[in-house]
Structure formats: structure tokens, C-alpha cells
Coordinates of C-alpha atoms and ligand atoms in Angstrom, one line a residue:
M1 CA 183.3 60.5 121.9
T2 CA 182.7 63.4 123.3
N3 CA 184.7 67.2 123.4
D4 CA 184.5 70.5 124.2
F5 CA 185.2 71.7 120.3
E6 CA 184.2 74.3 118.6
T7 CA 185.7 74.6 115.6
V8 CA 186.4 70.6 114.9
L9 CA 185.0 67.2 114.7
Y10 CA 186.1 63.8 116.5
D11 CA 184.3 60.9 115.6
V12 CA 185.9 57.4 115.9
D13 CA 184.5 54.7 114.4
G14 CA 186.4 51.5 115.1
A15 CA 190.2 51.5 114.2
V16 CA 189.7 54.6 111.5
A17 CA 188.9 58.9 113.6
R18 CA 187.6 61.1 111.4
I19 CA 189.1 64.7 112.3
T20 CA 186.4 67.5 110.4
L21 CA 187.5 71.0 109.7
N22 CA 183.9 72.8 111.1
R23 CA 184.0 76.0 109.8
P24 CA 181.2 75.7 106.8
E25 CA 180.7 78.9 107.5
A26 CA 183.7 80.7 106.8
A27 CA 184.3 77.6 104.1
N28 CA 186.6 76.0 107.1
A29 CA 188.9 79.4 106.9
Q30 CA 191.6 78.2 109.3
S31 CA 191.5 80.5 112.2
M32 CA 193.7 80.1 115.6
Q33 CA 190.5 78.3 117.2
L34 CA 190.2 75.8 114.9
I35 CA 194.5 74.9 114.4
D36 CA 194.1 74.5 118.3
E37 CA 191.6 71.9 118.0
L38 CA 193.2 70.7 115.0
D39 CA 196.8 69.6 117.2
T40 CA 194.3 69.1 120.1
A41 CA 191.8 66.3 118.0
F42 CA 195.4 64.9 116.7
D43 CA 196.6 64.1 120.1
L44 CA 193.3 62.3 120.5
A45 CA 193.7 60.6 118.2
L46 CA 197.2 59.4 118.3
D47 CA 196.4 58.9 121.5
D48 CA 193.9 56.0 121.0
D49 CA 196.3 52.4 120.4
N50 CA 192.4 51.7 119.0
V51 CA 193.7 54.2 116.2
R52 CA 195.1 53.2 113.2
V53 CA 194.7 55.5 110.8
V54 CA 193.2 59.4 110.5
V55 CA 190.4 60.6 108.2
L56 CA 190.3 64.5 107.7
A57 CA 187.8 66.1 106.2
A58 CA 185.3 69.3 105.8
T59 CA 182.3 70.1 106.6
G60 CA 180.0 72.9 104.0
K61 CA 181.2 73.0 101.0
H62 CA 184.7 74.2 100.6
F63 CA 187.4 71.7 102.0
S64 CA 189.9 75.0 102.9
S65 CA 189.9 78.8 102.0
G66 CA 193.2 78.9 103.8
H67 CA 194.8 80.6 106.8
D68 CA 191.1 82.9 108.7
L69 CA 193.0 86.5 107.5
K70 CA 190.3 88.2 109.4
E71 CA 191.5 87.8 111.9
L72 CA 195.5 88.8 111.0
V73 CA 194.0 92.5 109.1
G74 CA 190.8 94.3 108.5
P75 CA 188.0 95.5 111.3
D76 CA 187.3 92.5 112.9
A77 CA 191.9 91.1 113.2
S78 CA 192.5 90.1 116.8
P79 CA 194.1 92.8 118.8
E80 CA 196.8 90.4 120.5
L81 CA 197.6 88.3 116.9
A82 CA 197.9 92.5 114.9
E83 CA 200.3 93.0 118.2
Q84 CA 202.4 90.3 117.4
R85 CA 201.5 90.2 113.8
S86 CA 203.8 94.4 114.2
T87 CA 207.2 93.7 113.7
P88 CA 209.0 91.0 111.6
E89 CA 210.4 89.2 114.2
G90 CA 206.7 88.1 116.0
K91 CA 204.8 87.6 113.0
F92 CA 207.5 84.5 112.2
R93 CA 207.1 83.4 115.8
H94 CA 203.5 82.9 115.0
E95 CA 203.9 81.7 111.9
R96 CA 206.3 79.3 112.9
Q97 CA 204.5 77.9 115.6
M98 CA 200.6 78.0 114.3
Y99 CA 201.3 77.5 110.6
F100 CA 204.8 75.9 110.4
D101 CA 205.3 73.5 112.8
R102 CA 201.8 72.5 113.4
C103 CA 201.3 71.2 109.8
V104 CA 204.4 69.1 110.2
R105 CA 203.7 67.7 112.8
I106 CA 200.3 66.2 110.5
Y107 CA 202.7 66.0 107.9
E108 CA 204.9 63.5 110.6
F109 CA 202.2 61.5 113.0
P110 CA 202.8 58.2 113.7
K111 CA 199.5 56.6 112.0
P112 CA 198.3 56.9 108.1
T113 CA 196.2 60.1 107.0
I114 CA 193.8 60.4 104.0
A115 CA 192.8 64.1 102.9
A116 CA 189.0 64.0 102.2
V117 CA 188.7 67.4 100.3
Q118 CA 185.9 69.1 98.2
G119 CA 185.5 71.9 97.0
K120 CA 188.0 74.9 97.4
C121 CA 190.7 73.9 98.6
I122 CA 192.9 77.3 98.5
A123 CA 196.5 78.3 100.1
G124 CA 196.6 77.1 103.7
G125 CA 193.3 75.1 102.8
L126 CA 196.2 73.1 100.1
M127 CA 199.5 73.3 102.4
L128 CA 197.0 71.3 105.0
A129 CA 195.6 68.6 102.7
A130 CA 199.0 67.9 101.9
M131 CA 200.4 67.1 104.7
C132 CA 198.6 63.8 104.2
D133 CA 199.2 60.6 102.9
L134 CA 196.9 60.3 101.1
I135 CA 194.0 62.5 99.4
V136 CA 190.9 62.0 98.3
A137 CA 188.9 64.3 96.0
S138 CA 186.0 64.8 94.7
D139 CA 185.5 65.8 91.6
D140 CA 184.3 69.6 92.3
A141 CA 187.7 69.8 94.0
V142 CA 189.5 73.3 92.8
F143 CA 192.9 73.5 94.5
Q144 CA 194.9 77.2 94.6
N145 CA 197.3 78.5 95.7
P146 CA 196.7 82.6 93.9
V147 CA 199.3 85.1 96.7
A148 CA 201.9 86.1 94.5
R149 CA 200.3 88.7 92.6
M150 CA 199.7 89.4 96.6
S151 CA 203.1 89.4 97.2
G152 CA 202.9 86.2 99.6
M153 CA 205.2 83.6 97.8
G154 CA 203.2 81.0 98.2
V155 CA 202.3 79.8 101.7
E156 CA 204.6 79.1 104.5
L157 CA 205.7 75.7 103.8
L158 CA 206.2 75.0 99.3
V159 CA 203.8 71.7 99.6
E160 CA 203.7 72.2 95.0
P161 CA 207.6 70.8 93.4
W162 CA 206.8 68.1 95.8
E163 CA 202.9 67.9 94.5
L164 CA 203.6 69.0 91.2
G165 CA 205.9 68.7 89.6
I166 CA 208.9 71.3 89.1
R167 CA 207.2 73.2 85.9
K168 CA 203.6 73.1 86.7
A169 CA 204.5 74.1 90.7
K170 CA 206.4 76.8 88.8
E171 CA 203.2 77.2 86.1
F172 CA 200.4 76.8 89.4
L173 CA 202.4 79.3 92.0
L174 CA 203.1 82.1 89.2
T175 CA 200.2 82.3 87.3
G176 CA 197.9 81.6 90.3
D177 CA 195.2 79.4 88.6
E178 CA 193.7 76.0 89.4
I179 CA 194.1 72.7 89.4
D180 CA 190.5 70.9 89.0
A181 CA 190.7 67.2 90.6
H182 CA 191.6 65.1 87.1
E183 CA 194.0 67.2 86.8
A184 CA 195.5 67.1 90.4
W185 CA 195.0 62.9 89.9
R186 CA 197.3 63.5 86.7
L187 CA 200.0 64.8 88.5
G188 CA 199.6 62.8 91.2
M189 CA 198.4 65.4 94.0
V190 CA 195.6 62.9 94.5
N191 CA 195.1 59.6 94.6
R192 CA 191.4 58.9 94.1
V193 CA 188.4 61.1 92.4
V194 CA 185.3 60.9 93.5
S195 CA 181.8 61.8 93.2
R196 CA 181.1 63.8 96.1
H197 CA 178.0 61.9 98.2
E198 CA 181.4 58.9 97.6
L199 CA 183.7 61.7 99.2
L200 CA 184.1 60.2 102.7
G201 CA 182.6 56.1 101.6
A202 CA 186.0 56.1 99.8
A203 CA 188.3 57.9 102.2
D204 CA 187.0 55.6 104.9
G205 CA 186.9 52.4 102.8
M206 CA 190.6 53.2 102.3
A207 CA 191.2 53.8 105.9
Q208 CA 189.6 50.5 106.5
K209 CA 191.9 48.7 104.4
I210 CA 194.9 50.5 106.0
A211 CA 193.8 49.3 109.3
L212 CA 194.5 45.8 108.4
V213 CA 197.9 46.4 108.4
P214 CA 199.8 46.5 111.9
P215 CA 200.5 49.7 113.2
M216 CA 204.0 49.8 113.5
T217 CA 204.3 48.4 109.3
A218 CA 202.3 50.9 108.5
E219 CA 204.3 53.9 110.9
R220 CA 207.7 52.7 109.2
I221 CA 206.4 52.3 105.8
K222 CA 204.9 56.0 106.2
D223 CA 208.1 57.4 107.8
S224 CA 210.4 55.4 105.4
V225 CA 208.8 56.9 102.4
N226 CA 209.2 60.2 104.5
Q227 CA 212.5 59.6 104.7
T228 CA 213.3 59.1 100.6
F229 CA 211.9 62.6 100.3
E230 CA 214.4 63.6 103.3
L231 CA 217.3 62.5 101.4
M232 CA 216.2 64.7 98.7
G233 CA 216.4 67.1 100.8
K234 CA 212.5 68.6 101.6
R235 CA 212.7 69.2 104.7
N236 CA 215.8 71.4 104.2
A237 CA 213.9 72.8 101.4
W238 CA 211.1 73.8 103.5
N239 CA 213.2 75.4 106.2
Y240 CA 214.7 77.5 102.9
H241 CA 210.6 78.7 101.9
F242 CA 210.2 80.2 105.0
M243 CA 213.3 82.6 105.7
A244 CA 212.1 83.0 101.9
H245 CA 208.4 83.9 102.6
H246 CA 209.3 85.6 105.4
F247 CA 211.2 88.0 104.3
T248 CA 208.4 88.4 101.4
H249 CA 205.9 89.0 103.8
N250 CA 208.3 92.1 105.1
T251 CA 208.9 93.1 101.2
S252 CA 208.3 96.8 101.2
A253 CA 205.4 95.6 98.4
A254 CA 204.0 93.0 101.0
L255 CA 204.0 96.2 103.1
G256 CA 202.3 99.1 101.2
R257 CA 199.9 96.4 100.4
L258 CA 199.0 96.2 104.1
A259 CA 199.2 99.7 104.4
E260 CA 196.6 100.6 102.0
R261 CA 194.8 97.9 103.0
E262 CA 193.9 99.8 105.8
Q263 CA 193.9 102.6 104.2
M264 CA 190.4 101.0 103.0
G265 CA 189.0 100.8 106.3
S266 CA 187.5 97.9 105.7
M267 CA 188.4 94.8 104.4
K268 CA 184.0 93.4 104.8
E269 CA 183.5 92.9 101.1
V270 CA 186.9 91.4 100.7
F271 CA 186.4 88.4 103.8
E272 CA 182.5 88.3 102.9
A273 CA 183.4 87.0 99.8
R274 CA 186.2 85.0 100.2
D275 CA 184.0 83.2 102.5
R276 CA 182.0 82.7 100.3
G277 CA 185.0 80.7 97.9
D278 CA 184.6 83.1 95.7
T279 CA 188.0 84.4 96.1
P280 CA 191.2 83.0 97.4
G281 CA 193.6 84.3 100.5
Ligands
ZN1 ZN1 203.4 83.6 106.3

């Protein structure tokens, strides 16, 4: 299938659509373009009745280093985005539309989804992977959400308590420590750990099995499991967290750090390290 995407790839093989993040040079940092194209790729998978399962993968060494901060702050920031995000209200609208709603849409996507995760899966990258129904990880996968010391209250959706349990979630968020693929498996955050060269095959193999389930049955199973978590208040907890997250975006600590960055004039080194996957963001 051909399309006009620049930052994602979209392929269909039988009943399985594969949507691939394709900014390996930026460790698949999620730019606005990537988030838009990802959303459109999910539209294609939704509209194609032959597609029964979606695999969400990524090219390159890392699944995703998170949201593309380069677009938001620093010398290469988009003037439009910087303007929109210059007020608490604008920041809130931007993140609700591009981060919160777009991710929840994947969580609630009618067809089953499987994330295939390798390398670093950080902050907004973890949030994205956690929207999928299943996660297959390569044994070099590392999960981290190390934004607390930079004043961030996690990212826009608080997935950790649901993925890790209460005590590990607090440790993970407060220390910023990494969790490797095997610990993620032990904690129940990932379904399977395989070697790097087996990753896509393993995800496709699971997708082919799931594709044998009649689509309406698969949709109802997925929805019913999600409803179980609704009864525990998952969406309400997410809404609460999003508001609190935005409070911490506008604390004196957060705004002070932003001013520091502007005084520095350039975030070039930080961004370059981040794009190599050396630092979180
Ligand atoms: Zn945010």
C-alpha cells in the first residue's frame, strides 16, 4: 500500500496491519507530524475490513524516546507551537489534543493492537506502547519515565500504576530508574520477551493467532477487559492525572527551568544526546 507518510510506515499483510514509527534518526521522538500520521494510519487500519489486528513497531535502535521536545523548546522550536504553549490554557489544549486524546484513541481502538518494543521506550514512548493491548519486547528493551527531577509529573497519561502495581509505580516515577525487559515481563507490563531479531516475527505470530478470532468477538473481549479497568476508575484516574500534570507544568519550578533553558540559548547538546538515545525526555 502506498501513502504520503514521512514519519510512519503502513503495511498490510493479510489480516495484520503494521504501523511503524519511522524517525530512527531521532530515536522515534514523537513530533506533531508523527502523531498526526500515526492517527491517520490507525484510520486506515480501522477502515480496512480485512485488517483484524494492528502491530505498532518502530524502525532503528529505539522504539521511542518520547515526545519531540525539540519542536517545543530551544532553538529549533516551532514558532506556532511555542506561541500556543506560551499560556497554561494553550499548553493544556495542545497536550489534550495531541498527547492525551490521540493516545486514548489507540487504547480504545476497536481492533486488538500489539506493540513491538526494542531499545529505549521512554516517557511519551512508554505512554504510547502502553496504549496497546499486548506488548512484545526485545531483550534489549528498557522502560523509563525520568521526568520528575525536571519537575514533570510523569507524562500526560499515568499508565504506571496499571502496568506495574502501586509500589513499583511509585519507585519508577520517583527515582526515574529504568526497568529492563525481563523485569517488565515479571511485573506483567510486557507479554513476551524475545531476542531482537525475533521481535517482529513474535509480534506478527501473536497477531496471526488473534486474527483467527471473529472480529466482533475480539473487539468485545478487548472492550470488556478495558471495562473491568473502567470499574476501577481508569479513565477518571487519567483525567485527574492530566489536570495535575498540567498544574506541575506551570509551577515555579517548571517555569524556572524553562527560563533557565532559554537563558542557555541552546539545548543542542541535550537534544543531540537525547536523539542518540543517551538521555531521557
Ligand atoms: Zn505535558
